[in-house]
Amino acid sequence: MYLQKISLVNFKNIDTQTFEFHEKINCFVGNNGVGKTNVLDAIYYLSFAKSYFNSIAGQNIKHGQDFFMIEGNYMLEERLEKIVCSLKKGQKKMLKRNGKVYDKFSDHIGQLPLVIISPADRDIIVEGSDTRRKFIDGVISQQDKKYLKSLLSYNKVLGQRNALLKFFAANRTFDALNLKVYDEQLIQYGAEIFEKRNEFLKKFVPIFDKKYKVISKGNEQVNLRYKSQLHDTSFEELLEKSLEKDRMMQYSTAGIHKDDLSFEIAGYPIKKFGSQGQQKSYLIALKLAQFEFIKLQANLTPILLLDDIFDKLDENRVSEIVSLVNNDEFGQIFITDTHEERTEDVVKQSNKGYQIFKL
């Protein structure tokens, strides 16, 4: 699978532009602020029907305009696939595949697998547990529709349960039977999600370890652990124990929506004790492991987007990343960088066909 061509209209800072791509490596070089990352985000949009960097869709429309459109032509198993994503102010976002409109965007997830590595990924390390859950859920959901459905159902029921807890508090009332209806649904969906996350991490962690060893030349010991309240007790018991607290706080304080990942280096949290280079290497290893996992699950090679990944890495780590990419397990790759010469040196080492776009 590869992206042949993309056309952008009124997307972020881009008026109208069309790019025709090489099926192997494509590089966007230029100063900060010229729109290199915006092109990568447009490619991301075609796989996920949303921006990687800005969750408010309307803010991706160019200032002064009232719509944006992204159109991509893909070669998928020797057939042409045309994807169009568009948004007009005041209307719903639209996603079409070969002229047919999707009823649910979730039906499109996983059809065009893609992995992005970006400086924005640092949030996975430094922000709260929700960013790490989003990472796990994103990886599993790309190829597991049942998991995505369970996750959407769980979040819907969680919202309803929280609304009921607020209603009880506002009206100084309590109805245990009414609450039990939501508890039973949370337990059902939550158990499925917990089981899938457990299964996923058993497969994922060894892949991650292997990737980090290559990037660090085996000089650093890292760890990745799954933290969940369900490791120690059943979901039913959790809800019973937390009931009084839930009523007081007016939201659900326990469950799989509190799960987290623990990122460690040499036995200590990488957030506090890892250097910028170590944190970046950790994130790149995470994303390259995501790439390999999705490739195995989908039986299709994802597109790889590398946004400004050479910044804050020493030459040794850069060369190890190049060596990782310089093999046949990767398909089409898109790279952004501010240094044209550095980029050209890197892609020449890959011994693969490439194209450089100067923005």
XYZ file of C-alpha atoms in Angstrom:
359
model
C 0.000 0.000 0.000
C 1.190 3.513 -0.753
C -0.168 7.034 -1.230
C 0.286 8.157 -4.849
C -1.044 11.681 -4.611
C -2.659 14.108 -2.196
C -4.545 17.322 -2.963
C -5.224 19.927 -0.266
C -7.634 22.872 -0.352
C -7.841 25.405 2.520
C -6.208 23.002 4.971
C -4.486 24.890 7.813
C -1.991 27.306 6.157
C -2.261 25.715 2.682
C -4.423 27.340 -0.042
C -4.368 24.766 -2.822
C -1.587 22.267 -3.335
C -1.078 18.837 -4.879
C 1.843 16.481 -4.172
C 2.709 13.355 -6.147
C 4.719 10.919 -4.049
C 7.433 8.316 -4.416
C 6.291 4.899 -3.229
C 9.259 4.653 -0.816
C 10.620 7.831 0.870
C 9.245 11.384 0.684
C 10.839 14.306 2.542
C 9.488 17.781 3.259
C 12.206 20.288 4.094
C 12.032 23.985 4.936
C 11.977 26.471 7.781
C 9.645 26.165 10.761
C 6.117 27.402 10.057
C 6.020 26.721 6.304
C 3.561 23.805 6.618
C 5.684 20.635 6.568
C 3.852 19.089 9.517
C 0.501 20.177 8.051
C 1.076 17.947 5.020
C 1.776 14.977 7.326
C -1.363 15.812 9.305
C -3.400 15.785 6.077
C -2.068 12.269 5.329
C -2.997 11.262 8.901
C -6.494 12.701 8.311
C -7.072 10.330 5.387
C -6.476 7.300 7.651
C -8.337 8.488 10.770
C -10.753 11.234 9.613
C -9.248 13.566 12.221
C -6.145 15.641 12.900
C -3.298 14.228 14.978
C -2.511 17.687 16.376
C -5.822 19.522 16.755
C -8.978 17.753 17.922
C -11.212 20.738 17.018
C -11.962 20.018 13.355
C -13.109 23.552 12.487
C -9.707 24.959 13.472
C -8.117 23.013 10.605
C -9.917 25.222 8.068
C -7.644 27.965 6.682
C -8.331 31.393 8.214
C -10.838 33.361 6.158
C -12.258 30.270 4.412
C -15.372 28.242 5.195
C -14.264 24.702 4.270
C -11.320 22.384 3.761
C -10.891 19.326 1.572
C -8.232 16.585 1.498
C -8.179 14.087 -1.349
C -5.816 11.117 -1.567
C -5.178 8.431 -4.183
C -3.803 5.143 -2.815
C -2.535 2.016 -4.490
C -3.851 -0.850 -2.387
C -3.116 -4.367 -3.652
C -2.831 -3.045 -7.243
C -6.157 -1.217 -7.179
C -6.725 2.518 -6.917
C -8.532 3.754 -3.801
C -9.714 7.356 -3.589
C -10.336 8.868 -0.133
C -11.852 12.324 0.369
C -12.260 14.046 3.738
C -13.949 17.454 3.868
C -15.521 19.840 6.334
C -17.694 22.902 5.774
C -18.390 25.315 8.638
C -21.732 24.584 10.268
C -21.919 21.115 8.712
C -20.773 17.611 9.632
C -17.399 16.329 8.537
C -17.642 14.027 5.512
C -15.497 11.013 4.641
C -15.823 9.218 1.295
C -14.123 6.142 -0.128
C -14.385 5.705 -3.890
C -17.324 8.118 -3.907
C -19.265 6.333 -1.161
C -19.906 8.260 2.074
C -19.115 6.493 5.362
C -22.006 6.415 7.846
C -19.572 5.835 10.727
C -15.944 6.975 10.709
C -15.083 3.971 12.897
C -15.752 1.735 9.842
C -12.756 3.385 8.140
C -10.268 2.949 11.007
C -7.662 0.334 10.112
C -8.412 0.345 6.374
C -5.316 2.468 5.657
C -2.971 1.665 8.587
C -0.613 4.464 9.550
C 1.849 5.294 12.340
C 3.113 8.804 13.121
C 6.158 9.751 15.211
C 6.147 13.400 16.230
C 7.513 15.784 18.914
C 3.886 16.012 20.101
C 4.231 12.384 21.267
C 6.153 13.640 24.305
C 2.698 14.151 25.839
C 2.503 10.349 26.185
C 5.317 10.579 28.737
C 4.709 13.910 30.472
C 0.898 14.235 30.492
C -1.746 12.293 32.444
C -2.808 8.664 32.154
C -5.514 9.457 29.569
C -2.822 10.127 26.918
C -1.257 6.707 27.553
C -4.643 4.951 27.452
C -5.337 6.771 24.194
C -2.077 5.347 22.834
C -2.949 1.725 23.787
C -6.534 2.082 22.561
C -5.377 3.624 19.278
C -3.004 0.747 18.532
C -5.529 -2.010 19.368
C -8.484 -0.270 17.667
C -6.753 0.008 14.287
C -7.209 -3.725 13.730
C -9.810 -4.827 16.291
C -13.310 -3.545 15.515
C -14.840 -5.410 18.462
C -12.458 -3.675 20.856
C -13.295 -0.262 19.378
C -17.017 -1.011 19.729
C -16.584 -2.098 23.374
C -14.547 1.024 24.100
C -17.157 3.358 22.569
C -19.927 1.533 24.480
C -17.978 1.692 27.765
C -17.393 5.438 27.416
C -21.063 6.027 26.604
C -22.240 4.072 29.678
C -19.589 5.795 31.826
C -20.970 9.186 30.758
C -24.520 8.057 31.612
C -23.445 6.721 35.027
C -21.653 9.997 35.809
C -24.746 11.985 34.787
C -26.856 9.826 37.118
C -24.440 10.407 40.027
C -24.713 14.173 39.435
C -28.514 13.868 39.320
C -28.531 12.018 42.665
C -26.391 14.743 44.264
C -28.436 17.624 42.818
C -31.731 16.091 43.938
C -30.487 14.612 47.234
C -31.735 11.197 46.258
C -30.303 7.739 45.496
C -31.601 4.772 43.500
C -29.370 1.689 43.829
C -31.345 -0.319 41.235
C -31.034 2.403 38.611
C -27.290 2.638 39.206
C -26.914 -1.154 39.027
C -28.146 -1.138 35.413
C -25.141 0.991 34.431
C -22.770 -0.948 36.714
C -23.609 -4.222 34.966
C -22.888 -2.723 31.543
C -19.623 -1.157 32.753
C -18.522 -4.515 34.176
C -19.323 -6.319 30.907
C -17.528 -3.871 28.585
C -14.761 -3.158 31.103
C -13.833 -6.843 31.500
C -13.553 -7.209 27.692
C -11.348 -4.120 27.421
C -9.098 -5.160 30.327
C -8.610 -8.618 28.807
C -7.729 -7.170 25.382
C -5.279 -4.648 26.857
C -3.598 -7.456 28.803
C -3.305 -9.640 25.696
C -2.003 -6.712 23.643
C 0.749 -5.778 26.111
C 1.972 -9.379 26.382
C 2.671 -9.263 22.629
C 3.697 -5.599 22.443
C 6.281 -5.299 25.255
C 8.803 -7.786 23.749
C 8.621 -5.925 20.394
C 9.175 -2.606 22.197
C 12.165 -3.995 24.153
C 13.769 -5.182 20.916
C 13.337 -1.763 19.231
C 14.760 0.160 22.201
C 17.794 -2.129 22.427
C 18.657 -1.323 18.803
C 18.242 2.462 19.228
C 20.289 2.567 22.468
C 22.759 -0.149 21.316
C 21.672 -2.165 24.370
C 23.234 0.324 26.782
C 20.046 1.188 28.674
C 17.509 -0.935 30.545
C 13.890 0.142 30.033
C 10.580 -1.219 31.248
C 6.945 -0.881 30.220
C 4.230 -2.066 32.627
C 0.434 -2.103 32.497
C -1.187 -0.624 35.631
C -4.839 -1.459 36.268
C -7.059 -1.702 39.352
C -8.449 -4.904 37.803
C -5.145 -6.732 38.345
C -5.964 -7.004 42.063
C -9.737 -7.126 42.276
C -12.858 -7.699 40.163
C -14.650 -4.768 38.546
C -17.772 -5.569 40.591
C -15.835 -5.277 43.873
C -14.189 -2.053 42.667
C -17.557 -0.428 42.023
C -18.894 -1.571 45.410
C -15.843 -0.240 47.288
C -15.869 3.103 45.475
C -19.638 3.750 45.685
C -19.511 6.231 48.593
C -16.604 8.094 46.997
C -18.407 8.133 43.624
C -21.512 9.658 45.241
C -19.422 12.300 46.980
C -17.315 13.166 43.882
C -20.311 12.828 41.501
C -18.364 10.750 38.962
C -16.993 7.199 38.616
C -13.654 7.092 40.412
C -12.723 3.455 39.656
C -12.567 1.313 36.540
C -10.579 0.637 33.383
C -10.850 4.352 32.507
C -8.182 4.805 35.221
C -5.695 2.335 33.667
C -2.164 3.569 32.968
C 1.212 2.559 31.554
C 4.386 2.856 33.627
C 7.418 3.967 31.566
C 10.752 3.309 33.298
C 14.464 3.584 32.582
C 16.969 1.820 34.886
C 14.044 1.166 37.266
C 13.008 4.845 37.564
C 10.202 6.845 35.892
C 11.531 8.112 32.549
C 9.370 11.245 32.969
C 11.560 12.389 35.906
C 14.893 10.688 35.300
C 15.233 10.315 31.505
C 17.167 12.849 29.404
C 15.477 14.443 26.376
C 17.359 12.036 24.109
C 16.333 9.009 26.207
C 12.695 10.123 26.293
C 12.715 10.631 22.535
C 14.360 7.222 21.966
C 11.718 5.633 24.243
C 8.912 7.233 22.216
C 10.437 6.233 18.872
C 10.808 2.641 20.126
C 7.139 2.727 21.247
C 5.989 3.924 17.836
C 8.199 1.526 15.860
C 6.814 -1.300 18.014
C 3.319 -0.003 17.200
C 4.272 -0.140 13.502
C 5.438 -3.766 13.725
C 2.426 -4.832 15.799
C -0.085 -3.275 13.364
C 1.759 -4.749 10.386
C 1.502 -8.230 11.912
C -2.186 -7.811 12.769
C -3.255 -6.176 9.499
C -1.041 -8.201 7.166
C -0.481 -4.841 5.483
C 2.487 -2.474 5.801
C 1.415 0.826 7.431
C 2.500 4.211 6.117
C 5.102 5.767 8.449
C 5.181 9.514 9.166
C 8.363 10.863 10.821
C 7.837 14.455 11.942
C 11.060 16.227 12.958
C 12.395 13.095 14.690
C 16.111 13.869 14.241
C 15.942 16.910 16.517
C 17.454 16.402 20.015
C 19.042 13.064 19.083
C 22.776 12.460 18.993
C 24.417 11.088 15.826
C 24.589 7.526 17.180
C 20.849 7.374 17.837
C 20.081 8.934 14.440
C 22.247 6.323 12.691
C 20.537 3.499 14.602
C 17.100 4.810 13.582
C 18.284 5.004 9.957
C 19.479 1.400 10.170
C 16.084 0.365 11.567
C 14.288 2.062 8.673
C 16.828 0.761 6.141
C 15.238 -2.637 5.662
C 12.341 -4.133 3.786
C 9.914 -4.246 6.705
C 8.979 -0.616 5.983
C 6.876 0.563 3.068
C 6.213 4.229 2.302
C 7.815 6.785 4.631
C 7.251 10.541 4.963
C 9.862 12.693 6.745
C 9.929 16.370 7.759
C 13.092 18.246 8.724
C 14.422 21.808 8.807
C 17.871 20.718 7.549
C 17.851 19.730 3.894
C 21.435 18.406 3.861
C 20.909 16.277 6.989
C 17.747 14.794 5.492
C 19.390 14.011 2.175
C 22.347 12.353 3.955
C 19.945 10.204 5.975
C 17.792 9.075 3.027
C 20.822 8.379 0.827
C 22.022 5.903 3.459
C 18.750 4.008 3.055
C 19.606 2.943 -0.522
C 15.939 3.381 -1.422
C 14.195 5.651 -3.899
C 13.253 9.059 -2.514
C 11.835 12.460 -3.328
C 12.466 15.782 -1.581
C 9.915 18.582 -1.489
C 11.203 22.037 -0.531
C 8.499 24.106 1.136
